[in-house]
Amino acid sequence: MIEISLLVQNPVDMPLVRIVDLQKRFGAVHVLKGVSLDVRAGQKVALIGPSGSGKTTLLRCINYLERPSGGHISVAGELIGEKQMGDRYVEMKDREIAAIRARIGMVFQRFNLFPHLTALENITIGPMKVLRRSSAEARAVATELLRKVGLEHKKDSYPDNLSGGQQQRIAIARALAMQPRLMLFDEATSALDPELVGEVLNVMRQLAADGMTMIIVTHEMRFAEEVADRVLFMDDGRVVEEGTPNDIFHHPTQERTRFFLRAVVNKQEYAS
């Protein structure tokens, strides 16, 4: 068992996110095989790699949508999903997990908007029900977020009347309405038509410029190079290589990384 001293430090000094030896199994399938990662406040970390490498599972473990099979995760100095009782760890109650998860925003491949609610209502429902904000306060915040993502004029529209890019921007605004300390993006543009990708990436660029802490699973290599402070290449449930965008995209040291980049970017000369 890993000592708790690795996980709980002075909050001023510790990373916002600390992952230590994370394991995840689905039956006999070993999906995450000892992933460790520190993310400091304000950092933007991009996770790249082939499908099935464990990237999405890693994100889902961070906010406990998936229960890890081993290892530990802490967010803002608090273990998530478990707590220490003497010399052992016990699982948190659902309400304790929910309280921590409320400060972690996640944007999925699919937009997951409530079809019977307007754009504005989709954004206000979380703050009102979870954070106990008044309707007026929630609406004011939602209106400002709609302006931030360029969709204030769509506040009364239902999801069926919005394009995929607009729906994803609403989903980002909905996550931001919960005032998260951390944003997780799981292939936020993969379900969009190519001409709509840019409008979502522009919102993510602005969040990065504003200093939001972000962990981003993406196949948009040029976006990752532009926005990320660090890039992790994952394969077969492990972090194969990590470094700055310049390190990974222009000077990768692992043949597996070079092979992946050649396959993904085709004629784009990220790696020789």
Coordinates of C-alpha atoms in Angstrom, one line a residue:
M1 CA 0.0 0.0 0.0
I2 CA 1.3 3.4 -0.9
E3 CA 1.9 5.7 2.0
I4 CA -0.6 8.5 2.5
S5 CA 2.4 10.9 2.8
L6 CA 2.7 10.7 -1.0
L7 CA -0.8 12.0 -1.3
V8 CA -1.4 14.6 1.4
Q9 CA 0.9 17.6 1.6
N10 CA 0.8 21.3 2.3
P11 CA -2.0 22.5 -0.1
V12 CA 0.2 25.4 -1.1
D13 CA 2.9 23.1 -2.3
M14 CA 1.0 20.1 -3.6
P15 CA -0.3 19.6 -7.2
L16 CA -4.0 20.2 -7.8
V17 CA -4.3 16.7 -9.1
R18 CA -2.1 13.8 -7.9
I19 CA -2.4 10.3 -9.3
V20 CA -0.3 7.5 -7.9
D21 CA 0.0 4.1 -9.4
L22 CA -3.5 4.1 -10.8
Q23 CA -4.8 0.7 -11.9
K24 CA -8.1 -0.2 -13.6
R25 CA -9.4 -3.6 -14.6
F26 CA -12.7 -4.5 -16.3
G27 CA -12.8 -8.2 -15.5
A28 CA -9.8 -9.8 -17.0
V29 CA -8.9 -6.7 -19.1
H30 CA -6.2 -4.6 -17.5
V31 CA -6.9 -1.1 -18.9
L32 CA -4.7 1.1 -16.7
K33 CA -1.4 -0.3 -15.6
G34 CA 0.2 1.9 -13.0
V35 CA -0.4 5.5 -14.2
S36 CA 1.1 8.3 -12.1
L37 CA 0.6 12.0 -12.8
D38 CA 0.8 15.3 -11.1
V39 CA -1.0 18.4 -12.5
R40 CA -0.5 21.8 -10.9
A41 CA -3.1 24.5 -10.8
G42 CA -3.2 26.3 -14.1
Q43 CA -1.5 23.6 -16.1
K44 CA -2.9 22.2 -19.4
V45 CA -2.1 18.5 -19.9
A46 CA -2.9 16.8 -23.2
L47 CA -3.3 13.0 -23.3
I48 CA -2.7 11.5 -26.7
G49 CA -2.4 7.9 -27.9
P50 CA -4.3 5.2 -29.9
S51 CA -7.9 4.2 -29.2
G52 CA -8.0 1.7 -26.3
S53 CA -4.9 3.1 -24.6
G54 CA -6.7 4.1 -21.4
K55 CA -7.0 7.8 -21.9
T56 CA -10.8 8.1 -21.4
T57 CA -10.7 5.6 -18.5
L58 CA -8.1 7.7 -16.8
L59 CA -10.4 10.8 -17.0
R60 CA -13.3 8.8 -15.8
C61 CA -11.3 7.6 -12.8
I62 CA -10.2 11.1 -11.9
N63 CA -13.8 12.2 -11.2
Y64 CA -14.8 8.7 -10.0
L65 CA -17.2 7.8 -12.8
E66 CA -15.1 4.7 -12.8
R67 CA -13.9 3.2 -9.6
P68 CA -10.2 2.5 -9.7
S69 CA -8.9 -1.1 -9.1
G70 CA -5.8 0.2 -7.3
G71 CA -3.8 3.3 -6.6
H72 CA -4.9 6.7 -5.4
I73 CA -6.2 10.0 -6.8
S74 CA -6.3 13.3 -4.9
V75 CA -7.8 16.5 -6.1
A76 CA -7.1 19.8 -4.3
G77 CA -5.5 17.8 -1.4
E78 CA -8.5 15.5 -0.9
L79 CA -8.5 11.8 -1.8
I80 CA -11.4 11.1 -4.1
G81 CA -13.4 7.9 -3.7
E82 CA -11.7 6.8 -0.5
K83 CA -10.5 8.1 2.8
Q84 CA -7.9 7.0 5.3
M85 CA -9.1 5.4 8.5
G86 CA -6.1 4.6 10.6
D87 CA -3.8 2.4 8.5
R88 CA -6.4 1.4 5.9
Y89 CA -8.5 3.1 3.2
V90 CA -12.3 2.9 3.1
E91 CA -14.6 3.9 0.3
M92 CA -16.3 7.3 0.5
K93 CA -20.1 7.6 0.7
D94 CA -21.8 8.7 -2.5
R95 CA -22.6 12.2 -1.1
E96 CA -18.9 12.7 -0.2
I97 CA -17.8 11.7 -3.7
A98 CA -20.5 14.0 -5.2
A99 CA -19.2 16.9 -3.2
I100 CA -15.7 16.5 -4.6
R101 CA -16.9 15.7 -8.1
A102 CA -19.0 18.9 -8.2
R103 CA -15.7 20.8 -8.4
I104 CA -14.5 18.8 -11.4
G105 CA -16.0 19.7 -14.8
M106 CA -16.1 17.1 -17.5
V107 CA -17.0 17.5 -21.2
F108 CA -17.8 14.3 -23.0
Q109 CA -17.6 13.2 -26.7
R110 CA -21.4 13.3 -26.8
F111 CA -23.0 16.5 -25.5
N112 CA -25.4 14.9 -23.0
L113 CA -27.7 17.9 -22.9
F114 CA -31.2 17.5 -21.5
P115 CA -33.4 17.6 -24.6
H116 CA -36.4 19.0 -22.8
L117 CA -34.5 22.0 -21.4
T118 CA -33.4 25.2 -23.2
A119 CA -29.7 26.1 -23.4
L120 CA -30.1 28.4 -20.5
E121 CA -32.0 25.8 -18.4
N122 CA -29.3 23.2 -19.2
I123 CA -26.7 25.5 -17.6
T124 CA -28.7 26.6 -14.6
I125 CA -30.0 23.2 -13.4
G126 CA -26.7 22.1 -11.8
P127 CA -26.0 25.2 -9.8
M128 CA -29.6 25.4 -8.6
K129 CA -29.9 21.7 -7.6
V130 CA -26.3 21.0 -6.5
L131 CA -24.9 24.3 -5.4
R132 CA -28.2 25.6 -4.1
R133 CA -28.0 28.8 -6.1
S134 CA -31.1 31.0 -6.5
S135 CA -32.7 31.0 -9.9
A136 CA -31.7 34.7 -10.4
E137 CA -28.1 34.0 -9.5
A138 CA -27.9 30.9 -11.7
R139 CA -29.5 32.7 -14.6
A140 CA -27.0 35.6 -14.3
V141 CA -24.1 33.2 -14.3
A142 CA -25.5 31.2 -17.2
T143 CA -26.1 34.3 -19.3
E144 CA -22.5 35.4 -18.8
L145 CA -21.2 31.9 -19.7
L146 CA -23.4 31.9 -22.8
R147 CA -21.8 35.2 -23.8
K148 CA -18.4 33.7 -23.1
V149 CA -19.0 30.8 -25.5
G150 CA -20.7 33.1 -28.1
L151 CA -24.2 31.7 -27.7
E152 CA -26.1 34.3 -25.7
H153 CA -28.6 34.6 -28.6
K154 CA -29.4 30.9 -28.3
K155 CA -30.4 30.9 -24.7
D156 CA -34.0 29.9 -25.4
S157 CA -33.1 27.3 -28.0
Y158 CA -33.5 23.5 -27.3
P159 CA -30.7 21.1 -28.1
D160 CA -32.5 19.8 -31.2
N161 CA -32.4 23.3 -32.7
L162 CA -28.6 23.7 -32.2
S163 CA -25.7 22.4 -34.3
G164 CA -23.3 19.9 -32.8
G165 CA -20.7 22.6 -32.2
Q166 CA -23.3 24.8 -30.4
Q167 CA -24.4 21.9 -28.3
Q168 CA -20.8 21.2 -27.2
R169 CA -20.2 24.9 -26.4
I170 CA -23.4 24.7 -24.2
A171 CA -22.0 21.6 -22.6
I172 CA -18.8 23.5 -21.8
A173 CA -20.8 26.4 -20.3
R174 CA -22.8 23.9 -18.2
A175 CA -19.6 22.5 -16.8
L176 CA -18.2 25.9 -16.0
A177 CA -21.4 27.0 -14.2
M178 CA -20.4 24.6 -11.4
Q179 CA -17.2 26.7 -10.8
P180 CA -14.8 23.8 -11.2
R181 CA -11.2 23.9 -10.2
L182 CA -10.4 21.4 -12.9
M183 CA -11.8 20.7 -16.4
L184 CA -11.6 17.3 -18.1
F185 CA -12.2 17.1 -21.8
D186 CA -12.8 13.7 -23.4
E187 CA -12.4 14.0 -27.2
A188 CA -14.7 17.1 -27.1
T189 CA -14.6 17.5 -30.8
S190 CA -14.6 13.9 -32.0
A191 CA -18.4 13.8 -32.6
L192 CA -18.5 17.0 -34.6
D193 CA -18.5 17.6 -38.3
P194 CA -15.0 18.9 -39.4
E195 CA -16.3 22.5 -40.0
L196 CA -17.6 22.7 -36.5
V197 CA -14.5 21.6 -34.7
G198 CA -12.9 25.0 -34.7
E199 CA -15.6 26.8 -32.8
V200 CA -15.2 24.4 -29.9
L201 CA -11.4 24.5 -29.9
N202 CA -11.6 28.3 -29.8
V203 CA -13.6 28.1 -26.6
M204 CA -11.1 25.7 -25.1
R205 CA -8.2 28.0 -26.2
Q206 CA -9.9 30.8 -24.3
L207 CA -10.3 28.7 -21.2
A208 CA -6.6 27.8 -21.4
A209 CA -5.7 31.5 -21.8
D210 CA -7.8 32.3 -18.7
G211 CA -5.8 29.9 -16.6
M212 CA -8.2 27.0 -16.2
T213 CA -6.5 23.7 -15.1
M214 CA -7.3 21.3 -17.9
I215 CA -6.7 17.6 -18.7
I216 CA -7.5 17.1 -22.4
V217 CA -7.9 13.8 -24.3
T218 CA -7.6 14.7 -27.9
H219 CA -6.6 13.6 -31.4
E220 CA -6.2 17.2 -32.5
M221 CA -2.4 17.2 -32.5
R222 CA -1.9 20.8 -33.5
F223 CA -4.3 22.0 -30.9
A224 CA -2.4 20.0 -28.2
E225 CA 0.9 21.4 -29.4
E226 CA -0.5 24.9 -29.2
V227 CA -2.4 24.8 -25.9
A228 CA -0.7 22.2 -23.7
D229 CA 2.1 22.7 -21.2
R230 CA 2.7 19.0 -21.1
V231 CA 1.8 16.1 -23.4
L232 CA 1.5 12.5 -22.3
F233 CA 1.6 9.7 -24.9
M234 CA -0.3 6.6 -23.6
D235 CA -0.4 3.1 -25.0
D236 CA -1.7 -0.1 -23.6
G237 CA -2.6 1.4 -20.3
R238 CA 0.7 3.1 -19.6
V239 CA 2.4 6.4 -20.1
V240 CA 5.0 5.7 -22.7
E241 CA 6.5 9.1 -22.9
E242 CA 5.8 12.6 -21.6
G243 CA 7.3 16.0 -22.0
T244 CA 6.7 19.5 -23.4
P245 CA 4.8 19.8 -26.7
N246 CA 8.2 20.4 -28.4
D247 CA 9.6 17.3 -26.9
I248 CA 6.8 15.0 -27.9
F249 CA 5.9 16.4 -31.3
H250 CA 9.3 17.3 -32.6
H251 CA 11.8 15.2 -30.6
P252 CA 10.0 12.0 -29.4
T253 CA 12.4 9.5 -27.9
Q254 CA 10.2 6.4 -28.1
E255 CA 9.7 4.5 -31.4
R256 CA 6.1 3.8 -30.4
T257 CA 5.5 7.6 -30.0
R258 CA 7.1 8.3 -33.4
F259 CA 5.0 5.6 -35.1
F260 CA 1.8 7.0 -33.6
L261 CA 2.5 10.5 -34.7
R262 CA 3.4 9.5 -38.2
A263 CA 0.2 7.6 -38.5
V264 CA -2.0 10.4 -37.0
V265 CA -0.6 13.4 -38.7
N266 CA 0.2 11.8 -42.1
K267 CA 2.1 14.5 -44.0
Q268 CA 2.3 16.9 -41.0
E269 CA 6.0 16.8 -40.0
Y270 CA 5.7 16.5 -36.2
A271 CA 8.2 13.6 -36.0
S272 CA 10.7 12.3 -38.4

